[in-house]
mmCIF file of C-alpha atoms in Angstrom:
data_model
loop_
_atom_site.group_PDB
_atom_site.id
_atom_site.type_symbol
_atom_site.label_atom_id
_atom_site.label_comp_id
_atom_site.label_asym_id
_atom_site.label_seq_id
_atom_site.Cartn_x
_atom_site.Cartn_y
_atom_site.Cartn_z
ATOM 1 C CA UNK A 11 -38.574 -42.476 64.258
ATOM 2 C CA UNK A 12 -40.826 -41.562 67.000
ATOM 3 C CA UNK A 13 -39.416 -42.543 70.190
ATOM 4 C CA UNK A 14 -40.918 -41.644 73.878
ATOM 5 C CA UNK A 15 -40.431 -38.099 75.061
ATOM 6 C CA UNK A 16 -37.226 -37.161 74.888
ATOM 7 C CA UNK A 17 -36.219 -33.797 76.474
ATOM 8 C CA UNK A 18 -32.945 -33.136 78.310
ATOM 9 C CA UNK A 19 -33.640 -32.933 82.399
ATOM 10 C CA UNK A 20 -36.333 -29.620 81.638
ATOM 11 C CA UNK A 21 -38.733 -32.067 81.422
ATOM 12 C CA UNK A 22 -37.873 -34.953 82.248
ATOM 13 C CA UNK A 23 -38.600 -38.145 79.448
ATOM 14 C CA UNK A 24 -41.428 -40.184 79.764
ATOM 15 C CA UNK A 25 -42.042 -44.115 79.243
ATOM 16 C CA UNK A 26 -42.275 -45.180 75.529
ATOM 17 C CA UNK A 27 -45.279 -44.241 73.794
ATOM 18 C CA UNK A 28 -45.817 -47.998 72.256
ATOM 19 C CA UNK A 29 -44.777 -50.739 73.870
ATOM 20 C CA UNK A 30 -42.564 -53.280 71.753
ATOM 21 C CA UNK A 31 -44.374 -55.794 69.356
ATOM 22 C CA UNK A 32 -45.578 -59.172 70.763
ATOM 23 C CA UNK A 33 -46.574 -60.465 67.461
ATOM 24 C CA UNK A 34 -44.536 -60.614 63.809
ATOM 25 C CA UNK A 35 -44.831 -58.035 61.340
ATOM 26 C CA UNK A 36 -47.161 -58.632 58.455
ATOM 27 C CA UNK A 37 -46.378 -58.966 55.133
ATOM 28 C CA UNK A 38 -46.209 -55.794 52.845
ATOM 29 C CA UNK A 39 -46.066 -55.418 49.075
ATOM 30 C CA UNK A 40 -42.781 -55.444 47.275
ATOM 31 C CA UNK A 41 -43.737 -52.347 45.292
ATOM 32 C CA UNK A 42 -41.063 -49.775 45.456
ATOM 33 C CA UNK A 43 -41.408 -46.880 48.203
ATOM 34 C CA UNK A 44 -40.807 -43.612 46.977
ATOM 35 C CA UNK A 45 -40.145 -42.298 50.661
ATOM 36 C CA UNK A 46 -37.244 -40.138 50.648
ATOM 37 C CA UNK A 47 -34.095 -41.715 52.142
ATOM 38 C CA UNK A 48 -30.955 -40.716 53.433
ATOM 39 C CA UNK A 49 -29.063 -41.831 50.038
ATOM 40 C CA UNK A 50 -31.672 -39.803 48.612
ATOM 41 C CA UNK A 51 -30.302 -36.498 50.423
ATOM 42 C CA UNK A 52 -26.440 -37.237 50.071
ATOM 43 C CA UNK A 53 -27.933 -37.694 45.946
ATOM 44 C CA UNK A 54 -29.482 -34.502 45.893
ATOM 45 C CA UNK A 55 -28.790 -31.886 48.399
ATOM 46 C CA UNK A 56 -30.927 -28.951 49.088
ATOM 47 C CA UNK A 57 -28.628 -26.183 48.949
ATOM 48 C CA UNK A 58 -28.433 -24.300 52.326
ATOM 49 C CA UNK A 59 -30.031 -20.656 53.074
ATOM 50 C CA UNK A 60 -29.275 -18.589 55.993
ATOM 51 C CA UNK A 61 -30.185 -17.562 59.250
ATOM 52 C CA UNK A 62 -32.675 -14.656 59.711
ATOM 53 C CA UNK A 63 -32.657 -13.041 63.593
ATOM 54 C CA UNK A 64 -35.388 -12.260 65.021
ATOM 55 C CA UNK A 65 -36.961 -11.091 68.473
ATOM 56 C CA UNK A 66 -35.122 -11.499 71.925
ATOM 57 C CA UNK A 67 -36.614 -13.689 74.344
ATOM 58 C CA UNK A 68 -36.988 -13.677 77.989
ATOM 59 C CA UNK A 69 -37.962 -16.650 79.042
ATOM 60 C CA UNK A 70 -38.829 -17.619 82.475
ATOM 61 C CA UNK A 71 -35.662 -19.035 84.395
ATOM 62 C CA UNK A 72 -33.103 -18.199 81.737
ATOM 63 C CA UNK A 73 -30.410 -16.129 82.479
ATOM 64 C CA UNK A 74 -28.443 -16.365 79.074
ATOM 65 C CA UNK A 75 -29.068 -14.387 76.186
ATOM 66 C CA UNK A 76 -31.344 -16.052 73.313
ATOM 67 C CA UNK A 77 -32.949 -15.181 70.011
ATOM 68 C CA UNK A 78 -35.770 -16.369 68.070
ATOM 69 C CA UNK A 79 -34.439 -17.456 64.608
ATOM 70 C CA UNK A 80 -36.001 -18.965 61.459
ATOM 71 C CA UNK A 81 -33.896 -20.680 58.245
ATOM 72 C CA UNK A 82 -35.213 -22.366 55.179
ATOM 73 C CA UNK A 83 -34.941 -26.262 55.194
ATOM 74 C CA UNK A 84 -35.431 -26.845 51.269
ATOM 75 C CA UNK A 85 -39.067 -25.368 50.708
ATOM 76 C CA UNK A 86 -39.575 -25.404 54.539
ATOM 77 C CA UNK A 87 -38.916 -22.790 57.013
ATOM 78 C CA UNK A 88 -37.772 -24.128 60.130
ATOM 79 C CA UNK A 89 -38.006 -22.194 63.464
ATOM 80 C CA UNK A 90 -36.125 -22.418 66.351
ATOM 81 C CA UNK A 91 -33.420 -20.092 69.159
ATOM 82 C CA UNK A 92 -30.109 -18.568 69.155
ATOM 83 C CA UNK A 93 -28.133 -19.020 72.515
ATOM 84 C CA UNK A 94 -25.541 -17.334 72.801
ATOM 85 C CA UNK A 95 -22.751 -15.980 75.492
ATOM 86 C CA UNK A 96 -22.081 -13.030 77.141
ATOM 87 C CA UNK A 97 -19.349 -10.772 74.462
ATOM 88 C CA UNK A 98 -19.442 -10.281 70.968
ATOM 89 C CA UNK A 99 -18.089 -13.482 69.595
ATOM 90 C CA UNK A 100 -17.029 -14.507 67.013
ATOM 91 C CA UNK A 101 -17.875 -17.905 69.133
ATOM 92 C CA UNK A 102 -18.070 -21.460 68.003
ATOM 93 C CA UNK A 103 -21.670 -23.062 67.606
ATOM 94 C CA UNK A 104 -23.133 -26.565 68.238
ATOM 95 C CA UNK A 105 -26.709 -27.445 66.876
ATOM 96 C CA UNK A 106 -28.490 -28.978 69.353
ATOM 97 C CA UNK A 107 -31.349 -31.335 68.009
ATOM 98 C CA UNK A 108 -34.457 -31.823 70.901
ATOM 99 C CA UNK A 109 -35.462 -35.530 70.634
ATOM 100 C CA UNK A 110 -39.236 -36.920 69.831
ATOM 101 C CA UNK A 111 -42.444 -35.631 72.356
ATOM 102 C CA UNK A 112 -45.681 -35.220 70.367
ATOM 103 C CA UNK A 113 -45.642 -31.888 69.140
ATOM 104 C CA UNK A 114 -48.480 -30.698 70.801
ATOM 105 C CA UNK A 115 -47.081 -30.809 74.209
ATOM 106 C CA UNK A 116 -43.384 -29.440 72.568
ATOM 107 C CA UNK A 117 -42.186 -26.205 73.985
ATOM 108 C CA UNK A 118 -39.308 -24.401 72.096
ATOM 109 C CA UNK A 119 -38.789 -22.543 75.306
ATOM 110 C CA UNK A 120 -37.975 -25.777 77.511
ATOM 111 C CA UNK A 121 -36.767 -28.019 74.773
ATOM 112 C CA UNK A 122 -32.555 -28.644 75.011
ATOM 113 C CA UNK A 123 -32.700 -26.128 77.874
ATOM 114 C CA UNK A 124 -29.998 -27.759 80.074
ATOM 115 C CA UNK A 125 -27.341 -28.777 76.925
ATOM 116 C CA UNK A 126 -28.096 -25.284 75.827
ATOM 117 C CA UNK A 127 -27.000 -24.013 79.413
ATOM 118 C CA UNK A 128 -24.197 -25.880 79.585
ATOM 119 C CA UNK A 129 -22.674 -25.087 76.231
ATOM 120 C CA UNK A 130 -23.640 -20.868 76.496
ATOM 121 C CA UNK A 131 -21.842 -21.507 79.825
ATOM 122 C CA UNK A 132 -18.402 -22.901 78.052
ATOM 123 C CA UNK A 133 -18.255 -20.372 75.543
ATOM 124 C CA UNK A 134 -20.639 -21.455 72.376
ATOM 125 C CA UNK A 135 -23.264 -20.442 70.722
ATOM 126 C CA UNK A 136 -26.325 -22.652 70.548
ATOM 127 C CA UNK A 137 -28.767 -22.820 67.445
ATOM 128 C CA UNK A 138 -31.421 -25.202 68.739
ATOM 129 C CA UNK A 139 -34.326 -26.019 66.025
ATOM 130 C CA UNK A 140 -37.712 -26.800 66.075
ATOM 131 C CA UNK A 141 -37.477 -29.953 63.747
ATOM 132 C CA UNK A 142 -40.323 -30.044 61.149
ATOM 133 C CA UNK A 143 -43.528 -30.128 62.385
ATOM 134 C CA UNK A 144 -43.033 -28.778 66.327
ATOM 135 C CA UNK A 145 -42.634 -25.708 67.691
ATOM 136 C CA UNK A 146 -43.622 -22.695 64.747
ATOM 137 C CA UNK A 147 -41.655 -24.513 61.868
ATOM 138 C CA UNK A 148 -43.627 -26.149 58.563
ATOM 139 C CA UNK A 149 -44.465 -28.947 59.119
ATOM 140 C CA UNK A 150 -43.396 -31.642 56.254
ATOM 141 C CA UNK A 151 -45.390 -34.402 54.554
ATOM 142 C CA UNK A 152 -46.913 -35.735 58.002
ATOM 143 C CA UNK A 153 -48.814 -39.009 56.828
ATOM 144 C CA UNK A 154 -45.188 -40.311 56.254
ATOM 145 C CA UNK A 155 -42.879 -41.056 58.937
ATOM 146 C CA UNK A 156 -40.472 -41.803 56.893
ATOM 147 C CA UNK A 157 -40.198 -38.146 55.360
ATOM 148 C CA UNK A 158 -40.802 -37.070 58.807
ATOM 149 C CA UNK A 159 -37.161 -39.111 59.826
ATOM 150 C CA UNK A 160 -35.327 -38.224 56.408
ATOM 151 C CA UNK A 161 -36.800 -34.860 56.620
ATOM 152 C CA UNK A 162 -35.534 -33.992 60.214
ATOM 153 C CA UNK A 163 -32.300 -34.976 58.954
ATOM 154 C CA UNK A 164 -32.279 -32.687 56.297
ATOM 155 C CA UNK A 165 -33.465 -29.878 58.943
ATOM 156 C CA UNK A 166 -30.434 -30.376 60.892
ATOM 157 C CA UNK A 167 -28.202 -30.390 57.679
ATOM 158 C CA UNK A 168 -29.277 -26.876 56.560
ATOM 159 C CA UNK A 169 -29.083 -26.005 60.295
ATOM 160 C CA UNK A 170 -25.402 -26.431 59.956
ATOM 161 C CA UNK A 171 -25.533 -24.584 56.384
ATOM 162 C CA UNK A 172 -27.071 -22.099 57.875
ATOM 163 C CA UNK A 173 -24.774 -21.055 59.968
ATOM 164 C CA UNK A 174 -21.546 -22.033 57.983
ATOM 165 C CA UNK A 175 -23.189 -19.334 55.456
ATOM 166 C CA UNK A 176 -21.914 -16.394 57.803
ATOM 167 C CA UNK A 177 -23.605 -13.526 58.353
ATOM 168 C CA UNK A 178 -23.977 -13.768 62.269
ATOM 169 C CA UNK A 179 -21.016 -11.659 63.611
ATOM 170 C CA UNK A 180 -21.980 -13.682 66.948
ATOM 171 C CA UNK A 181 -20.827 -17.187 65.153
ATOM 172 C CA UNK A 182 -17.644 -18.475 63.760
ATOM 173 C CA UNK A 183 -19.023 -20.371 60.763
ATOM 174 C CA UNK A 184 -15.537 -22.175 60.316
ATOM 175 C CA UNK A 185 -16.225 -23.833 63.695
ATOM 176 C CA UNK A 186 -19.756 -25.752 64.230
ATOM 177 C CA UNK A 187 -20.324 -29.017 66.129
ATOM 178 C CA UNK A 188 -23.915 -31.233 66.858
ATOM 179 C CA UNK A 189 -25.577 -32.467 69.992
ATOM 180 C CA UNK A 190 -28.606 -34.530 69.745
ATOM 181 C CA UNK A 191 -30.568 -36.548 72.286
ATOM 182 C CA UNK A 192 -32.585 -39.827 72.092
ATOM 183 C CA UNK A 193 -34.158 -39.366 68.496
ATOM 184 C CA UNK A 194 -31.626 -36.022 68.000
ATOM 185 C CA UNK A 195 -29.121 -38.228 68.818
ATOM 186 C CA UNK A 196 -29.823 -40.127 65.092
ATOM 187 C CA UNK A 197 -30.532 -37.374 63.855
ATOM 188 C CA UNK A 198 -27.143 -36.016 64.251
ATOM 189 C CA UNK A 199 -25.479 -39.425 63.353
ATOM 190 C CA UNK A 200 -27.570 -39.206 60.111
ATOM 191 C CA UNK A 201 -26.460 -35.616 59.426
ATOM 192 C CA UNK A 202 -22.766 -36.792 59.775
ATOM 193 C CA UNK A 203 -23.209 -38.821 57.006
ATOM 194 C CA UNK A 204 -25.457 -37.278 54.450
ATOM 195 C CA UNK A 205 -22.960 -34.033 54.943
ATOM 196 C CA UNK A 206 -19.740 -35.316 56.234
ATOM 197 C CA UNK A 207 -17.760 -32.025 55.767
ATOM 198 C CA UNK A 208 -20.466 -30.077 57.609
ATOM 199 C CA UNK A 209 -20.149 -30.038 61.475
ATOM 200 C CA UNK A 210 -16.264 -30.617 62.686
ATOM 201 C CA UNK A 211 -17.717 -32.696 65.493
ATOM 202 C CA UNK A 212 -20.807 -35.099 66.907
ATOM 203 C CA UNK A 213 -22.123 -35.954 70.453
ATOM 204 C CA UNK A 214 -25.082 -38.244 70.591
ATOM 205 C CA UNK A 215 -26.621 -38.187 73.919
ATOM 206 C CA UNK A 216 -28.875 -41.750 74.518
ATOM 207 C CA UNK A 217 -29.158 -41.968 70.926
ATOM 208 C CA UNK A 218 -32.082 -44.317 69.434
ATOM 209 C CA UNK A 219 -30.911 -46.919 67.144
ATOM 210 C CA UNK A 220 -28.809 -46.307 63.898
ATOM 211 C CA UNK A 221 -31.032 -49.370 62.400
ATOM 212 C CA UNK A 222 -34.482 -47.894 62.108
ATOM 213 C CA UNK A 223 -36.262 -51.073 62.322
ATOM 214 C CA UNK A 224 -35.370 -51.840 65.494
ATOM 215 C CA UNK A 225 -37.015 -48.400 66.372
ATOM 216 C CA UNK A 226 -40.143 -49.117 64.693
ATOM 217 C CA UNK A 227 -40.156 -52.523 66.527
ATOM 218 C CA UNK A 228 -40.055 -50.942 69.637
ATOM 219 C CA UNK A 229 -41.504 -47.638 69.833
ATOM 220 C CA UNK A 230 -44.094 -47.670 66.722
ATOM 221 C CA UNK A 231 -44.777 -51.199 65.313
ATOM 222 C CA UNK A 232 -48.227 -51.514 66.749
ATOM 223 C CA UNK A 233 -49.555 -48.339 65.727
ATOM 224 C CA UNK A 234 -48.020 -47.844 62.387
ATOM 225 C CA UNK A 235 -49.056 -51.174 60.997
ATOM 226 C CA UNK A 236 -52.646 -51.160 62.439
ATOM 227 C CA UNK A 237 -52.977 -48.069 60.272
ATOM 228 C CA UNK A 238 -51.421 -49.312 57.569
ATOM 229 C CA UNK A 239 -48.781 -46.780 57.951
ATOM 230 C CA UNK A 240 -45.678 -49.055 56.909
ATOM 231 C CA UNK A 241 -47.615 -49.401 53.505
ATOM 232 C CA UNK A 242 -44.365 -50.085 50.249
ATOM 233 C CA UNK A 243 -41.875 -49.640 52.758
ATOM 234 C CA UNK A 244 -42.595 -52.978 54.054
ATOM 235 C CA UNK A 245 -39.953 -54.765 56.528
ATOM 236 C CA UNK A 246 -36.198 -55.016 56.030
ATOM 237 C CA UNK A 247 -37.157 -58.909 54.406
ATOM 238 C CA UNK A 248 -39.278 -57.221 51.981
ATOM 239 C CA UNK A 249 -37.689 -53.855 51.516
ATOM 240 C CA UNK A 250 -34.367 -54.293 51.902
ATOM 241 C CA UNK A 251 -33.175 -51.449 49.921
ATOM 242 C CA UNK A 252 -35.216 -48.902 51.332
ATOM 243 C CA UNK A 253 -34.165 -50.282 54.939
ATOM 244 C CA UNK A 254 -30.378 -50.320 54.391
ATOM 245 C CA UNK A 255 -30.823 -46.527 52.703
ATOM 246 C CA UNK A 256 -32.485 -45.172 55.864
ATOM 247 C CA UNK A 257 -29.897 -46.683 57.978
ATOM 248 C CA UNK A 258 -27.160 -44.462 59.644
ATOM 249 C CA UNK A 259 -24.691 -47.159 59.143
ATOM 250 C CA UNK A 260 -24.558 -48.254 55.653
ATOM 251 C CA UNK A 261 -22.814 -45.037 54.629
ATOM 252 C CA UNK A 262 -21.072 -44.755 57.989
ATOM 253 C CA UNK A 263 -17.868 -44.810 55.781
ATOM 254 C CA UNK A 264 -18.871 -41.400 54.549
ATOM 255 C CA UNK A 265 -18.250 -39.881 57.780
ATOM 256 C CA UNK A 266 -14.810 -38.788 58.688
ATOM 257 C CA UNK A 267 -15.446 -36.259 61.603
ATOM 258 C CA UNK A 268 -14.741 -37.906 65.126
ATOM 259 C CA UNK A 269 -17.886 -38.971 67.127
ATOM 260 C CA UNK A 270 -19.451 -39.059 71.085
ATOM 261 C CA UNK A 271 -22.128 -41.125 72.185
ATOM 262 C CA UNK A 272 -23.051 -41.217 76.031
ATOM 263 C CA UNK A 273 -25.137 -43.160 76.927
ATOM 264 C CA UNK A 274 -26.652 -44.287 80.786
ATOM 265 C CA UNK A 275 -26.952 -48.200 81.838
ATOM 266 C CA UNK A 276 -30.230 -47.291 83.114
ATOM 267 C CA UNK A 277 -32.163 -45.939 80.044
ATOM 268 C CA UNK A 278 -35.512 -47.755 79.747
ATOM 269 C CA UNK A 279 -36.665 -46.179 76.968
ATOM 270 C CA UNK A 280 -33.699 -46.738 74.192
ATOM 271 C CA UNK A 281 -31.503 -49.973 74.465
ATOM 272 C CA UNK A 282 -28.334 -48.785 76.027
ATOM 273 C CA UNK A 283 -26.905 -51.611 73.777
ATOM 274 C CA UNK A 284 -28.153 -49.721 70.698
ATOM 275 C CA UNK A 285 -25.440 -47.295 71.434
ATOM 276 C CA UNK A 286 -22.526 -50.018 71.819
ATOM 277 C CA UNK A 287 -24.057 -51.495 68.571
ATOM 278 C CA UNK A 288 -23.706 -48.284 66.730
ATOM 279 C CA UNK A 289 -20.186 -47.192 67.630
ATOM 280 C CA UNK A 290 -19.301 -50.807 66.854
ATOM 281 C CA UNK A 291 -20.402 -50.193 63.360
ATOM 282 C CA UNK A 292 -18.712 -46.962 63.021
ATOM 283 C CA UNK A 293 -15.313 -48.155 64.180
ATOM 284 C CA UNK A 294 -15.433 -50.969 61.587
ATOM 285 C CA UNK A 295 -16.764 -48.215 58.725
ATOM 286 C CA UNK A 296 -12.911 -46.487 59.495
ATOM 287 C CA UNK A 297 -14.809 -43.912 61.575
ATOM 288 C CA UNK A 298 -13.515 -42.111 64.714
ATOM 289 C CA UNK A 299 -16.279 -43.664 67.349
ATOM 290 C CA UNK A 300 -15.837 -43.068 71.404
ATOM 291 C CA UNK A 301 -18.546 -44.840 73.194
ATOM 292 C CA UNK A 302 -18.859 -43.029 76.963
ATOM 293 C CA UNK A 303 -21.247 -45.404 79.576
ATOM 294 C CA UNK A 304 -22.703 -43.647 82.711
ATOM 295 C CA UNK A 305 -23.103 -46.461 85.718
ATOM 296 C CA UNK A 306 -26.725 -46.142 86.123
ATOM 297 C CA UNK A 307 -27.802 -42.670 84.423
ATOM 298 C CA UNK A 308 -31.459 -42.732 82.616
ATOM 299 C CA UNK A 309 -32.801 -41.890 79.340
ATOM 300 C CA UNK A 310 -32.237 -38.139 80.284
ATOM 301 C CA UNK A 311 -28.652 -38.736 81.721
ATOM 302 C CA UNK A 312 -29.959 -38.495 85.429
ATOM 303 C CA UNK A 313 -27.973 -38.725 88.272
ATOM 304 C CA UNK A 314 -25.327 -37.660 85.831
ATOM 305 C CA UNK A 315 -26.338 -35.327 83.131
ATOM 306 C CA UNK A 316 -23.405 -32.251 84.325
ATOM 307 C CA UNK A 317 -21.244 -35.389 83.784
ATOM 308 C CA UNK A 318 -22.020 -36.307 80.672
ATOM 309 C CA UNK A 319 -21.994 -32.063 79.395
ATOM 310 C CA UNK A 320 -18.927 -31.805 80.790
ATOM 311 C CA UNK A 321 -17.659 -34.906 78.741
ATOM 312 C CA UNK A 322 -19.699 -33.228 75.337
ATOM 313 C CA UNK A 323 -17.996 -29.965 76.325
ATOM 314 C CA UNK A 324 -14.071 -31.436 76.898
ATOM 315 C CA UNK A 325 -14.762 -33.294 73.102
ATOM 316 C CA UNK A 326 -16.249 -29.979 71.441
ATOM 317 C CA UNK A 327 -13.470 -28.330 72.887
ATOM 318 C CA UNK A 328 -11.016 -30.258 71.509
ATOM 319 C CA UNK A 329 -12.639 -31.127 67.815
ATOM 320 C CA UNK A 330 -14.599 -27.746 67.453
ATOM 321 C CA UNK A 331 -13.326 -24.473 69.571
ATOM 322 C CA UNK A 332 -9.390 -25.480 69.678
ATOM 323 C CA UNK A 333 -9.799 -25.833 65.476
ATOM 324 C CA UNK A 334 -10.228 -21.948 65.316
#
């Protein structure tokens, strides 16, 4: 999905990019799509690589130490930074997953900044990709959003592959968590389904919508269908299959790792009750589902984003750093 800009507080998110739909969708072909899906990835994993080190980086205003890094994301290679604390480690890692700005204006050094302060700060170290398509990484097959969605997911996957592979003395691969905001926020959710035995633990931070549709409605309808950029995949009346397999929820029961999603009262750019919505559908899936609100927090957790790390950090504590 492509929601509006969606950095943590360095920058701050913009208003959507496409305002809802007025009118209905039209009427697509019943022909079969042959968009990859997310049953399509728990079908046929891509078998994970590892993580290569590169370069330090001394970035403006950062006073932590980070890396550039690269792994391979099936025939991709996917860019991206290595946070990590002061010591030698071994520590425990999180993935943090940026959400969607267009990926001209991305900037790796900026993106996730203040979750990956926050985390480097509690003790963990921080991989933090550039998702297909931003920063240095390949870009995937563009002229489908759907592979763009399916293929983020599948980023974020061998992200947590990657480092459960070993071979950074600075990580404990036994002990790896994910953090995602807005459109990272899915992501994540769709990673803790398509590999449930991967990360020990998830925070979603203002998470878009676990039914894609309703993100299309509101972020991308207008454009998408003008262009005839729906094409086979149609609408969930028409395409119900492919709909229910790119929806985070219909193999919610796959996930057995325990689950945070904050979300603010405020947010104008997701549906704050997207995020009830989806932990509602967890919980009934026989998932572990906590649903945290912040009174009157935005899209990027203002007034309260140290609140809302230090309720990711006290659940990553428990689920991910206390397992070692």
């Amino acid at each position: 999905m492509s929601p509006a800009a969606c950095s943590s507080p360095e920058p701050q998110p913009g208003p959507p990019v496409t305002a809802a739909p007025t009118a209905s969708p039209t009427t697509h072909t019943e022909a079969p799509t042959t968009d990859p899906t997310l049953r399509t990835l728990i079908e046929a994993p891509v078998a994970p690589g590892t993580l290569t080190l590169g370069a330090p980086r001394d970035d403006d205003g950062v006073d932590f130490r980070r890396l550039d890094v690269t792994y391979p994301s099936g025939d991709l290679t996917i860019t991206g930074i290595l946070a990590l604390p002061d010591g030698d480690g071994p520590f425990p890692a999180v993935v943090v997953v940026h959400g969607y700005e267009p990926p001209a204006s991305y900037r790796r050094e900026r993106a996730t900044l203040g979750e990956q302060r926050a985390l480097v700060e509690a003790g963990y170290a921080v991989l933090a990709p550039d998702l297909r398509g931003y920063g240095s990484s390949d870009a995937g097959a563009t002229d489908s959003w759907a592979d763009q969605e399916v293929g983020a997911t599948q980023d974020v996957v061998a992200a947590v592959g990657a480092l459960a592979a070993g071979g950074v003395p600075q990580v404990d691969p036994s002990r790896i968590g994910l953090l995602g905001h807005s459109q990272g926020g899915r992501i994540v959710l769709n990673a803790a389904v398509v590999d449930p035995d991967g990360a020990l633990a998830v925070v979603a931070t203002a998470p878009s919508s676990t039914d894609p549709w309703q993100n299309v409605e509101r972020f991308m309808f207008a454009a998408l269908d003008a262009a005839g950029g729906l094409g086979t995949r149609g609408s969930p009346a028409t395409q119900p299959q492919f709909w229910a397999d790119v929806t985070t929820t219909t193999f919610a029961d796959r996930a057995h790792r325990p689950v945070l999603v904050i979300q603010g009262d405020a947010d104008e750019v997701v549906d704050p009750a997207w995020a009830d919505a989806g932990v509602a559908a967890w919980d009934a899936a026989g998932g572990d589902a906590t649903l945290v609100v912040l009174p009157g927090a935005d899209h990027g957790l203002a007034p309260s984003f140290d609140e809302a790390m230090t309720r990711a950090v006290d659940f990553l504590d428990e689920h991910v750093a206390a397992q070692g």
